[in-house]
Coordinates of C-alpha atoms and ligand atoms in Angstrom, one line a residue:
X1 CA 89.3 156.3 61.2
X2 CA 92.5 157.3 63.3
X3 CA 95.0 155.1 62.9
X4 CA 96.8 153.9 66.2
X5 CA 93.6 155.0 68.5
X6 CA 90.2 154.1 68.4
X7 CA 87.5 156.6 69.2
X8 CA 87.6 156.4 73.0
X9 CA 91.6 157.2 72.8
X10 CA 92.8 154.0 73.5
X11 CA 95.6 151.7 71.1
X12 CA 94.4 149.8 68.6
X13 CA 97.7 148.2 67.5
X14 CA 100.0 145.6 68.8
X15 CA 102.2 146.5 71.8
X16 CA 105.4 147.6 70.4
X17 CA 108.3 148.7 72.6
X18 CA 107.9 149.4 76.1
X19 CA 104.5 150.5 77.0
X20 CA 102.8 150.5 80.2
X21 CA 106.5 149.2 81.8
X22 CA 106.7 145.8 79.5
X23 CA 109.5 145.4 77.3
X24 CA 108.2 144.2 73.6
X25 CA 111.2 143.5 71.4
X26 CA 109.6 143.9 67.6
X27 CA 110.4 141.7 65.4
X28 CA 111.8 142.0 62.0
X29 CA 108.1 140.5 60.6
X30 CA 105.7 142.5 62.9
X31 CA 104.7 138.4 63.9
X32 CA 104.8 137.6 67.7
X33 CA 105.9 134.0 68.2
X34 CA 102.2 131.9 66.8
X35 CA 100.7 135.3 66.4
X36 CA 101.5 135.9 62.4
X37 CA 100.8 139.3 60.8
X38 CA 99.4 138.5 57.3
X39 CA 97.5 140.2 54.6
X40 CA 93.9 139.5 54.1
X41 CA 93.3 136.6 51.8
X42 CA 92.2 138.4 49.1
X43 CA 95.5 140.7 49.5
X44 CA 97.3 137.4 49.3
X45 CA 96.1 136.5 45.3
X46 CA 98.6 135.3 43.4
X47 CA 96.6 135.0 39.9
X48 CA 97.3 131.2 38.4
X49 CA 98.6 129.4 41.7
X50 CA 95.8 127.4 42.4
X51 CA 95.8 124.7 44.8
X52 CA 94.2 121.8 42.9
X53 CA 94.7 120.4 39.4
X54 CA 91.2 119.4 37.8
X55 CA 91.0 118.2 34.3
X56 CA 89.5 120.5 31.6
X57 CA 85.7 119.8 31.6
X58 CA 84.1 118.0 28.7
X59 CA 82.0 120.1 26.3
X60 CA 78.6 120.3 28.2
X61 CA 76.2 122.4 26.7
X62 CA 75.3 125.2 29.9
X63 CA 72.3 125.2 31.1
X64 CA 72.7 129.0 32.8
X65 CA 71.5 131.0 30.6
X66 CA 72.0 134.8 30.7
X67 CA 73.3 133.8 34.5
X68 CA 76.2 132.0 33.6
X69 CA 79.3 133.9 34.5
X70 CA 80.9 136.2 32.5
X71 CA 84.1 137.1 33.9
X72 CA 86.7 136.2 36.9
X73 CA 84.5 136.2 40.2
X74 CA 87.3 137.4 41.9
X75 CA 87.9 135.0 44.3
X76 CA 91.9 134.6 45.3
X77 CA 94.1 132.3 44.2
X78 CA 96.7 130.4 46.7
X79 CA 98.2 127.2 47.2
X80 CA 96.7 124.5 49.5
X81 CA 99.3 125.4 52.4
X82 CA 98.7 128.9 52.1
X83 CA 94.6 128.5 52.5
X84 CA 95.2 125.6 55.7
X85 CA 97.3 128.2 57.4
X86 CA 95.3 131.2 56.8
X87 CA 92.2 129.3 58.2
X88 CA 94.0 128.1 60.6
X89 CA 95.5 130.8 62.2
X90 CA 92.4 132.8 61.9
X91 CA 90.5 130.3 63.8
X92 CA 93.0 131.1 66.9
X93 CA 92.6 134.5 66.8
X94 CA 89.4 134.7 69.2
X95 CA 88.9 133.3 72.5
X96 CA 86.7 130.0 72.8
X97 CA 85.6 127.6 74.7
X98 CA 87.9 124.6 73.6
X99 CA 90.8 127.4 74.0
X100 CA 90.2 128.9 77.7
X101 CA 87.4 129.6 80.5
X102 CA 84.0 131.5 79.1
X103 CA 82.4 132.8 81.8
X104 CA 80.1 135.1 79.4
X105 CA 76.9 135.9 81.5
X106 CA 73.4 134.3 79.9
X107 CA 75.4 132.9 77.2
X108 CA 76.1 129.2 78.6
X109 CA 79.4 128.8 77.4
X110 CA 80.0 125.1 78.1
X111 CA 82.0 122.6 77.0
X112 CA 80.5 120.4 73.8
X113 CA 81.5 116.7 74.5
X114 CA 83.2 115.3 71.6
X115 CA 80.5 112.6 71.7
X116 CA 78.1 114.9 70.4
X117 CA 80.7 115.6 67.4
X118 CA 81.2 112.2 66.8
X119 CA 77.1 111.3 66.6
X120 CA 76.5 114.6 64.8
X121 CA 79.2 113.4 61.9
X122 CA 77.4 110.0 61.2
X123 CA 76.8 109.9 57.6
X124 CA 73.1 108.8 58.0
X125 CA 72.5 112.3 59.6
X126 CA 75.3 114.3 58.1
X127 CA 74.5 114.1 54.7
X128 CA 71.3 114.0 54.6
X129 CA 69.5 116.5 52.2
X130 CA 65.8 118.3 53.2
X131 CA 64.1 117.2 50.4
X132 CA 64.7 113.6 50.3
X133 CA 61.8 111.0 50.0
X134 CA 60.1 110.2 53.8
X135 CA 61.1 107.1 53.6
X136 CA 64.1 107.1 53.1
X137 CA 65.0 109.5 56.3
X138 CA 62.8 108.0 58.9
X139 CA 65.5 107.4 61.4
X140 CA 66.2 111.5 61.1
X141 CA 62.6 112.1 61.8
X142 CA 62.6 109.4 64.7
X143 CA 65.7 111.8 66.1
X144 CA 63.5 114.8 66.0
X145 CA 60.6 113.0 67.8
X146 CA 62.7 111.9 70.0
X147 CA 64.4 115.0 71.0
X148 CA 60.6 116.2 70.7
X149 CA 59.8 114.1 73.7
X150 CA 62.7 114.6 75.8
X151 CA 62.0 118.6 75.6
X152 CA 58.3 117.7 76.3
X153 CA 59.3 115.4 79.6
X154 CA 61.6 118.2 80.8
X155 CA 59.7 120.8 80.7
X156 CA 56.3 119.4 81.8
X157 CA 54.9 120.7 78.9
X158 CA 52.9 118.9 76.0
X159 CA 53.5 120.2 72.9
X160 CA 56.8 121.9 71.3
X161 CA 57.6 123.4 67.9
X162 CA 61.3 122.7 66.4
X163 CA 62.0 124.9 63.6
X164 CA 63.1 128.1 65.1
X165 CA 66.5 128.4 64.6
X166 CA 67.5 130.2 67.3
X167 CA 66.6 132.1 71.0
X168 CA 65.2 135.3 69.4
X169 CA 63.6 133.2 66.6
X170 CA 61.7 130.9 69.1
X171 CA 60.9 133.5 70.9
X172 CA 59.0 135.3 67.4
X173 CA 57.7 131.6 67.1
X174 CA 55.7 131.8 70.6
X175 CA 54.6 135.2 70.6
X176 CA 53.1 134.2 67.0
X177 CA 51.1 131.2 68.7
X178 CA 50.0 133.8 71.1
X179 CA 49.0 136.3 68.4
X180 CA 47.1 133.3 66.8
X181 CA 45.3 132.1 69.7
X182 CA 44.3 135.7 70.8
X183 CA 42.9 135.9 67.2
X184 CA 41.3 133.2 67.0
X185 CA 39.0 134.2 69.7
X186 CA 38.4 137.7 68.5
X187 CA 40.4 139.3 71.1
X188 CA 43.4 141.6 69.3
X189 CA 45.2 142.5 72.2
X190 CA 48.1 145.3 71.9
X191 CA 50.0 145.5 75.1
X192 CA 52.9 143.0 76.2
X193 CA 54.7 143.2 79.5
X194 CA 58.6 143.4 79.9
X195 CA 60.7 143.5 82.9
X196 CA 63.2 146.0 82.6
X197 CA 65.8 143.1 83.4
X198 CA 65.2 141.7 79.9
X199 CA 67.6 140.9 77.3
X200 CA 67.0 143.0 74.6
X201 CA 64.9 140.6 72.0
X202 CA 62.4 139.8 74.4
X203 CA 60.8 143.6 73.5
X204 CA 62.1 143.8 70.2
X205 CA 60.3 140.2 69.4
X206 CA 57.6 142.3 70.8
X207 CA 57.3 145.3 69.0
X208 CA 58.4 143.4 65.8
X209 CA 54.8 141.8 66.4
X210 CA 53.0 145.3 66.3
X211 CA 53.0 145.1 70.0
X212 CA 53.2 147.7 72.6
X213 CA 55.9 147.1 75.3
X214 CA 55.1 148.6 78.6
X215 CA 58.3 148.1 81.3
X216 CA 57.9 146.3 84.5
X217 CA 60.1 148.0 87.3
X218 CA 62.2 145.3 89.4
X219 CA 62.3 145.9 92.9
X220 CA 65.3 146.0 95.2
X221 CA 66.1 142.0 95.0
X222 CA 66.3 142.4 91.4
X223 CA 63.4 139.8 90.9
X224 CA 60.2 141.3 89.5
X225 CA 58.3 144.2 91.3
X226 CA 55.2 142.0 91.9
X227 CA 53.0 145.2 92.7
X228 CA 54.2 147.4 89.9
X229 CA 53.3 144.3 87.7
X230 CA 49.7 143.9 89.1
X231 CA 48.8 147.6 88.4
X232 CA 49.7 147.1 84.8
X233 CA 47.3 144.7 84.2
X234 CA 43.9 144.9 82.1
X235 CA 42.3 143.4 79.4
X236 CA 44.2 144.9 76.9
X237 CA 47.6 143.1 77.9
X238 CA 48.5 140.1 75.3
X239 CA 51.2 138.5 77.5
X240 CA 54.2 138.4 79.7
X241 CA 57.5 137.9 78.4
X242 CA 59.4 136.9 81.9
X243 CA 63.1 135.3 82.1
X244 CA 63.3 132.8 84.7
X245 CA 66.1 132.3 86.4
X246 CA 66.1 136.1 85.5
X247 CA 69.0 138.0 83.9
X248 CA 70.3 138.9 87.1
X249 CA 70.5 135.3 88.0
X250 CA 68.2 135.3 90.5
X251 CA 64.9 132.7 90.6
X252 CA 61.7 134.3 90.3
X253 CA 60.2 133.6 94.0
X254 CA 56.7 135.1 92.7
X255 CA 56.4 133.3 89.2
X256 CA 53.2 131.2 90.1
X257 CA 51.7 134.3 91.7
X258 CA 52.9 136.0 88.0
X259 CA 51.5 133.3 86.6
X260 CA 48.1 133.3 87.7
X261 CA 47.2 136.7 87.8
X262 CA 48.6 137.0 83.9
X263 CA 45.8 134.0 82.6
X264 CA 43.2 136.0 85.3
X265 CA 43.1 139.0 83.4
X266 CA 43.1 136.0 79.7
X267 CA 46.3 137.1 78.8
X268 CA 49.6 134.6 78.3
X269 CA 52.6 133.8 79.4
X270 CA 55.8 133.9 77.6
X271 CA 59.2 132.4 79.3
X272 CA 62.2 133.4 77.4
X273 CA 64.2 129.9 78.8
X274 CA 67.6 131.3 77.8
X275 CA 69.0 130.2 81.5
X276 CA 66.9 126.6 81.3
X277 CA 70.6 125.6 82.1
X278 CA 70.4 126.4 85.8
X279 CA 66.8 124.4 86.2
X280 CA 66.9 122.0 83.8
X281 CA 65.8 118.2 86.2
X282 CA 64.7 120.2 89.1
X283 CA 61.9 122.4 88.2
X284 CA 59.2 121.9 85.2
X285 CA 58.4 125.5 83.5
X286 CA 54.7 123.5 82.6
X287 CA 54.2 123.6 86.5
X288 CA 54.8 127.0 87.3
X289 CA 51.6 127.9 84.7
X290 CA 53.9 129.3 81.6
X291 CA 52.0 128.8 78.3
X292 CA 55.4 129.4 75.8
X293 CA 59.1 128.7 76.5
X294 CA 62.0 128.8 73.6
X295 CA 65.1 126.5 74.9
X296 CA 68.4 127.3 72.9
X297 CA 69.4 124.1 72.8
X298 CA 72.7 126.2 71.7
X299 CA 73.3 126.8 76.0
X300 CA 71.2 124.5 78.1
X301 CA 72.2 121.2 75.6
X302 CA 75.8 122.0 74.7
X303 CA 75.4 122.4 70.9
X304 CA 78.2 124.7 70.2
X305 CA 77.8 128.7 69.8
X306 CA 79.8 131.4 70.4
X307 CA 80.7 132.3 66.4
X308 CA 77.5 133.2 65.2
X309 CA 75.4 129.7 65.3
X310 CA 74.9 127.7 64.2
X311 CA 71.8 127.4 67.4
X312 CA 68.3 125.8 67.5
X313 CA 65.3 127.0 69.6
X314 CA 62.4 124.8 70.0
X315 CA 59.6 126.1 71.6
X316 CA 57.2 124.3 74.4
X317 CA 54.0 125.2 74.2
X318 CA 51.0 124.6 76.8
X319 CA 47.4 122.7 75.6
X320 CA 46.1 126.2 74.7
X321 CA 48.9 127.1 72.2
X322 CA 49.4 124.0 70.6
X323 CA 47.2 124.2 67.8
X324 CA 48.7 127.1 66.4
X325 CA 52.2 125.7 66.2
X326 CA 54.2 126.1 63.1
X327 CA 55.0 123.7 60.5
X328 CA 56.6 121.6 59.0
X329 CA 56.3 119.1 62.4
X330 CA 56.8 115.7 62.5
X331 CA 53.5 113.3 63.1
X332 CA 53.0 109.7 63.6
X333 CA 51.3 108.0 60.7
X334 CA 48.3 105.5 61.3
X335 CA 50.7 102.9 59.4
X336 CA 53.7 103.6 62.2
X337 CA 55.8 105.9 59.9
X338 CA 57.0 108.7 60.4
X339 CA 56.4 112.2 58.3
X340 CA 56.6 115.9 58.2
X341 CA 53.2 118.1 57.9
X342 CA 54.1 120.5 55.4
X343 CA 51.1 122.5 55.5
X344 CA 48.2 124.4 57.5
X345 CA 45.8 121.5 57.1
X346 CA 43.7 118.7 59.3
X347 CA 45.3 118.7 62.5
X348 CA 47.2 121.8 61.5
X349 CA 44.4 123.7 60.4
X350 CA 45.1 126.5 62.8
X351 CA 48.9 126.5 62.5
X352 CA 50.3 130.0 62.1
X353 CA 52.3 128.7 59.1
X354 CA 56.1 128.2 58.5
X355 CA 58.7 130.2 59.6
X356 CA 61.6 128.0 58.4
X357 CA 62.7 126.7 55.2
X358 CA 62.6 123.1 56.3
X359 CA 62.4 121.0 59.7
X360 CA 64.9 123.1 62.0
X361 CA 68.8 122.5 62.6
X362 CA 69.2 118.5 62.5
X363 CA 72.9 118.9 63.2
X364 CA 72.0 120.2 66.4
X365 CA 69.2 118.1 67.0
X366 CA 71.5 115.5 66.6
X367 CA 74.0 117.4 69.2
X368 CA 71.3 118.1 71.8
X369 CA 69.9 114.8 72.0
X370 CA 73.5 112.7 72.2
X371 CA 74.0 115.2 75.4
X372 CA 70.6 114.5 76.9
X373 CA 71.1 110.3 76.1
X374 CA 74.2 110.9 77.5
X375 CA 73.7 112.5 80.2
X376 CA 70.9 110.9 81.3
X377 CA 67.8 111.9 84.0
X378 CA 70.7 112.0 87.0
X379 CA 73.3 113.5 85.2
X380 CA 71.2 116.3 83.3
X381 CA 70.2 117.6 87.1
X382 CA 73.7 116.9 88.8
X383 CA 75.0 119.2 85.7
X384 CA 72.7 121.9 86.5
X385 CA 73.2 121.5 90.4
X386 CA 76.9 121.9 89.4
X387 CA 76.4 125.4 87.3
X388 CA 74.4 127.1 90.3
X389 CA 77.4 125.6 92.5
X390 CA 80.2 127.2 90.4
X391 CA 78.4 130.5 90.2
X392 CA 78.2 130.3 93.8
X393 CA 81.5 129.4 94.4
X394 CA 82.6 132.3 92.3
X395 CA 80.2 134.7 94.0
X396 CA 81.9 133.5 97.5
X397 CA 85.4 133.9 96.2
X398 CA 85.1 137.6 95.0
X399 CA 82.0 139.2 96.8
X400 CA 84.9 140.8 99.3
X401 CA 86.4 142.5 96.6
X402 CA 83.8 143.2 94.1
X403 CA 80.4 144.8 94.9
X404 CA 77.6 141.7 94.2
X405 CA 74.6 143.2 92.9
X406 CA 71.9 142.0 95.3
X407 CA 72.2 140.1 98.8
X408 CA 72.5 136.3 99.3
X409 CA 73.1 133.2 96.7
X410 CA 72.4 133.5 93.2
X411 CA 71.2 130.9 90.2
X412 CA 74.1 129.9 87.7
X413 CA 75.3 133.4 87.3
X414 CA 76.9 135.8 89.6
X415 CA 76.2 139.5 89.3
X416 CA 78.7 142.0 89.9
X417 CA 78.9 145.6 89.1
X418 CA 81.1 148.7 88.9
X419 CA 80.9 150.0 92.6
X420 CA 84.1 148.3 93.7
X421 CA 85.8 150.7 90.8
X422 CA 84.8 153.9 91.4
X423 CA 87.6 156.4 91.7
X424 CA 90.0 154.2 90.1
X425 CA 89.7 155.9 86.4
X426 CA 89.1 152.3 85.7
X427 CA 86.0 151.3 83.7
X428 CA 84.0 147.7 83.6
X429 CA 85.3 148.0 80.0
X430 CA 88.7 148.1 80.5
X431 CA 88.6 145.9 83.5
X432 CA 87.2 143.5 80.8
X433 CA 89.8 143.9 78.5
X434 CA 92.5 143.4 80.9
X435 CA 91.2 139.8 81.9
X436 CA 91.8 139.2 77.8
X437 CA 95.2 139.3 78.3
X438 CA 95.4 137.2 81.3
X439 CA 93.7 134.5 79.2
X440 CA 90.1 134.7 80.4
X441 CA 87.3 135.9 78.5
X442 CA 85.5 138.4 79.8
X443 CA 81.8 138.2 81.6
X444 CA 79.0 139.6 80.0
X445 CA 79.3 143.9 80.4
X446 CA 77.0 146.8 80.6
X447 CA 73.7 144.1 80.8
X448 CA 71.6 143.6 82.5
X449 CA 70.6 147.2 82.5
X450 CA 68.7 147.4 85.2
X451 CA 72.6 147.6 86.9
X452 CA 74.9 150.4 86.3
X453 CA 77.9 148.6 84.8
X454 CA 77.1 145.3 85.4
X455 CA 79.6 142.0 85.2
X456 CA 77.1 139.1 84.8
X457 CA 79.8 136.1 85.3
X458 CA 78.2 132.5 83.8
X459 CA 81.0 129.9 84.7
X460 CA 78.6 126.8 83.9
X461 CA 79.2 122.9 84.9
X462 CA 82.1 122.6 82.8
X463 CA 84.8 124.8 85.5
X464 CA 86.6 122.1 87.8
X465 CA 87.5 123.9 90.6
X466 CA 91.1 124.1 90.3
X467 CA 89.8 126.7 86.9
X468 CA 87.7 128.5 89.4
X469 CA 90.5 129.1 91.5
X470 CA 92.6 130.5 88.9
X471 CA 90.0 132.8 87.9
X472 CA 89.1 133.8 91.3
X473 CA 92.9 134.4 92.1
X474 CA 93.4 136.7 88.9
X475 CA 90.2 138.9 89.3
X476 CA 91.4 139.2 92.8
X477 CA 94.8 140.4 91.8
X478 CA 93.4 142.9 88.8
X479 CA 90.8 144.8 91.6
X480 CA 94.3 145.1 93.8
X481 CA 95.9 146.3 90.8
X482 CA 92.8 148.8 90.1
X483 CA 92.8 149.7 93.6
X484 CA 96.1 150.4 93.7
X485 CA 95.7 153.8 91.4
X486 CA 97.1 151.5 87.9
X487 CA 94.9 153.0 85.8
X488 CA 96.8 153.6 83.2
X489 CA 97.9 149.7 82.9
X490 CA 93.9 149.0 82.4
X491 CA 93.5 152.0 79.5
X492 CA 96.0 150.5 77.5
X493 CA 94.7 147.2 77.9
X494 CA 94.5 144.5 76.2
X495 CA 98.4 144.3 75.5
X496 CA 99.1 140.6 73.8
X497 CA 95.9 139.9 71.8
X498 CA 96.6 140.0 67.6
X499 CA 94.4 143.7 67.5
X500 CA 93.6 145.6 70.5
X501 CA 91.2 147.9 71.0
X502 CA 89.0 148.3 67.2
X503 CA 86.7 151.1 66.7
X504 CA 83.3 149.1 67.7
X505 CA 81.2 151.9 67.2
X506 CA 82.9 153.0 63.5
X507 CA 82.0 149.4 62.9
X508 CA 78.9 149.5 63.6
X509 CA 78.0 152.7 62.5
X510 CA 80.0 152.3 59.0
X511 CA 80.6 148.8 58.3
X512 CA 82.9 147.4 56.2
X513 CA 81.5 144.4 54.3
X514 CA 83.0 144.0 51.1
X515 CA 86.2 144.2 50.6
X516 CA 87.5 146.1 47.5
X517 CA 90.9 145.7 45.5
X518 CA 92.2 149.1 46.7
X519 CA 91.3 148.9 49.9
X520 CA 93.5 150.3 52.4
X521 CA 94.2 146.6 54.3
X522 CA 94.2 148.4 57.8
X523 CA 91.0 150.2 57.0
X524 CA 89.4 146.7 56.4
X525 CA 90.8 145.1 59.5
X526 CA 90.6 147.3 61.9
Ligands
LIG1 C1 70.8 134.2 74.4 C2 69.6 134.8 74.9 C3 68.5 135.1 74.0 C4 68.6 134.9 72.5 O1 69.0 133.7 72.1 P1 69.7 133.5 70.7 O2 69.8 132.1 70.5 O3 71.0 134.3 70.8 O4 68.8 134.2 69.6 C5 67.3 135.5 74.6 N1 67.2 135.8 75.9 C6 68.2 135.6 76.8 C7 68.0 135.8 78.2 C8 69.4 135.1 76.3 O5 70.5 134.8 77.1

């Protein structure tokens, strides 16, 4: 690792003294105002000053075994102030959604009303544990059903599977329905279709499958290449795994024809409904003939991501798929109850089988369904009206300075790509990291690939317009600066954030998980 650069030769330390033409005075700390350098917590150990002051335990005999502990586990010790601030500061240190505008491109940053919070915190659901008696958690099984429904009634579908956890792992949940249905009628099939535009789990789902993935070209209004699609299919093709909106943000005008001519040659079709958010109240995925569709409730329903989950993706599935849904799902007992199928049997007979420890993410069922209630049949389509508007009203505001990707309006996300750069020196990358500093974060970079340095910009609903503005006025002012032969000022970018720019790829490559007592701290931050 190299110190002060990262591998593509740009800073990955603090701004110190005047760089780039802005005076930094450094401090006698190395802290900037609220931006505090400090060792790693477990660099901050002080063996013995513990926070809390418990009693001895009685003698209990342990019932451990050869597992019981035999030593100091190593964790640090620190008083209670030390452990608020350290969490607290940490949990500054990266952009968010309840900090600044998050216009990250097919990630549906939006706002999570508190509401949600609030519901989600009830006792009744919040500490509820898996394995309690039925009875005793019917109202957190009514929840699921009714979410259930709600999902069903949006999507025009009549079936849907909760567990999956997330986007990618609904997506494994429908192409296993598919698997089992194709099974089930003796017809192994090994080919699956997807567009080049896709985001990347859609193939690896695929392939993970033991599925071959054969690309669909997109044509030159970035939907699919309806003819190119055609000649690719036989009997030997499983299904389609389409995007719609697509990743470029456009609607797919030909998805019925799609469609039909995927269930004319017996094969399915697979919706990854990552961008549900730009449809959601004004078109039924059921009605355009798709057979599987995973919603992250994580984007479309406001349940909040953006750290690592938590998410939920339930999946809707069509008459034909049902049967082989996972479980555990929640049924309706002859006596009115509620309960969970557990197993492969009656009714479930044909289910693939479990693919979740228990009955899915109930804190953001919980979430999800508050917004839905909330929002109500009006509200849920004025909010998706509002996300194609914003994107719109971006696209307006910059397509004279930036080079939009394909002609004429676009779903909730705006495309944008590198054209409008060339011959600066100045990359989409560094562009991106410049808008950090101005308090933004960046779009979505470098995907989807079908476009050579793409900027996929996802404002959602939640922008008033007076945001917008301020957005639009600062990307306009960084493509003058750009233009205006600053390239420099872009390389060294970003300038105020606590690290600037880390070795990504040495991360990657060589990640450091663990950390160990001689450590160099550096090494394990940067
Ligand atoms: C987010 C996303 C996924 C994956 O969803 P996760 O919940 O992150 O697993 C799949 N496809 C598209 C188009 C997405 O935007």
């Amino acid at each position: 690792m190299s110190g002060a650069m990262n591998r593509e030769g740009r800073p990955t330390r603090p701004v110190e003294a005047s760089e780039a033409g802005r005076a930094v005075t450094a401090t006698v700390t190395g802290n900037r105002g609220l931006t505090v350098e400090e060792p790693l917590i477990f660099e901050q150990d002080n063996p013995g000053a513990i926070g809390v002051d418990l009693p001895e335990p009685p003698h209990v005999r342990s019932r451990l075994g050869a597992v019981r502990p035999r030593g100091r586990i190593g964790l640090p010790s620190l008083s209670e102030p030390q452990v608020v601030r350290h969490y607290t500061r940490l949990s500054t240190r990266n952009m968010g959604i309840d900090t600044t505008m998050y216009p990250l491109g097919s990630c549906t940053m939006k706002h999570n009303p508190r509401l949600n919070e609030k519901m989600a915190r009830l006792p009744g659901f919040a500490d509820l544990h898996p394995m309690q008696p039925m009875d005793t958690v019917q109202g957190a099984l009514e929840l699921i059903d009714q979410l259930a429904h709600w999902l069903k009634a949006l999507t025009g579908m009549p079936a849907v599977a909760m567990t999956p956890a997330a986007g990618a792992h609904g997506e494994l949940c429908g192409m296993m329905a598919i698997r089992s249905a194709l099974e089930d009628r003796n017809d192994p099939r090994r080919r699956v279709l997807v567009p080049e535009s896709a985001h990347g789990t859609n193939p690896a789902t695929a392939a993970a499958l033991g599925y071959t993935v054969d690309s669909i070209p997109a044509d030159a209004r970035g939907r699919v290449d309806l003819e190119a699609f055609k000649a690719k299919l036989g009997p030997d093709v499983a299904a389609i795994m389409l995007t719609n909106p697509n990743t470029c943000g456009l609607f797919e005008s030909d998805i019925v024809a799609i469609a039909e001519a995927v269930h004319e040659v017996g094969a399915f079709f697979y919706c990854d409904g990552a961008n549900f958010n730009a449809i959601v109240g004004r078109v039924r995925p059921g009605d355009l003939g798709i057979d599987a569709m995973h919603i992250n409730l994580h984007k479309t329903f406001s349940t909040p991501h953006g750290g690592g989950g938590p998410g939920a993706g339930p999946v809707v599935l069509s008459e034909a798929l049902a049967p082989f849904a996972p479980v555990p799902a929640v049924v309706h007992g002859p006596d009115g109850r509620l309960r969970l199928v557990e197993h492969a049997e009656g009714d479930f007979a044909k289910s693939f089988g479990r693919m979740k420890g228990f009955h899915g993410q109930m804190g953001m069922f919980v979430r999800a369904l508050t917004y839905i209630l909330s929002h109500g049949a009006d509200g849920l389509r004025q909010a998706s009206s509002d996300a194609v508007l914003n994107a719109n009203y971006l696209l307006a505001r910059l397509k004279d300075v930036m080079t939009p990707s394909f002609d004429g309006p676009c779903m909730h996300e705006a495309l944008f790509d590198d054209r409008f750069l060339k011959d600066t020196g100045v990359s989409t990358l560094d562009f991106a990291k410049a808008m950090i500093d101005e308090g933004f974060h960046p779009m979505t970079m470098y995907f989807p690939l079908v476009v050579h340095g793409a900027m996929l910009f996802e404002p959602t609903e939640s922008e008033s317009k007076e945001t917008l503005d301020a957005f639009a006025d600062t990307m306009r002012a960084l493509v003058e600066r750009a233009k205006s032969g600053d390239a420099g000022y872009f390389q060294g970018a970003p300038y105020h954030t606590p690290r600037r720019r880390l070795d990504e790829t040495g991360a990657a490559r060589n990640p450091v998980l663990r950390w160990q007592p001689d450590m160099p701290a550096r090494e394990a931050a940067e």
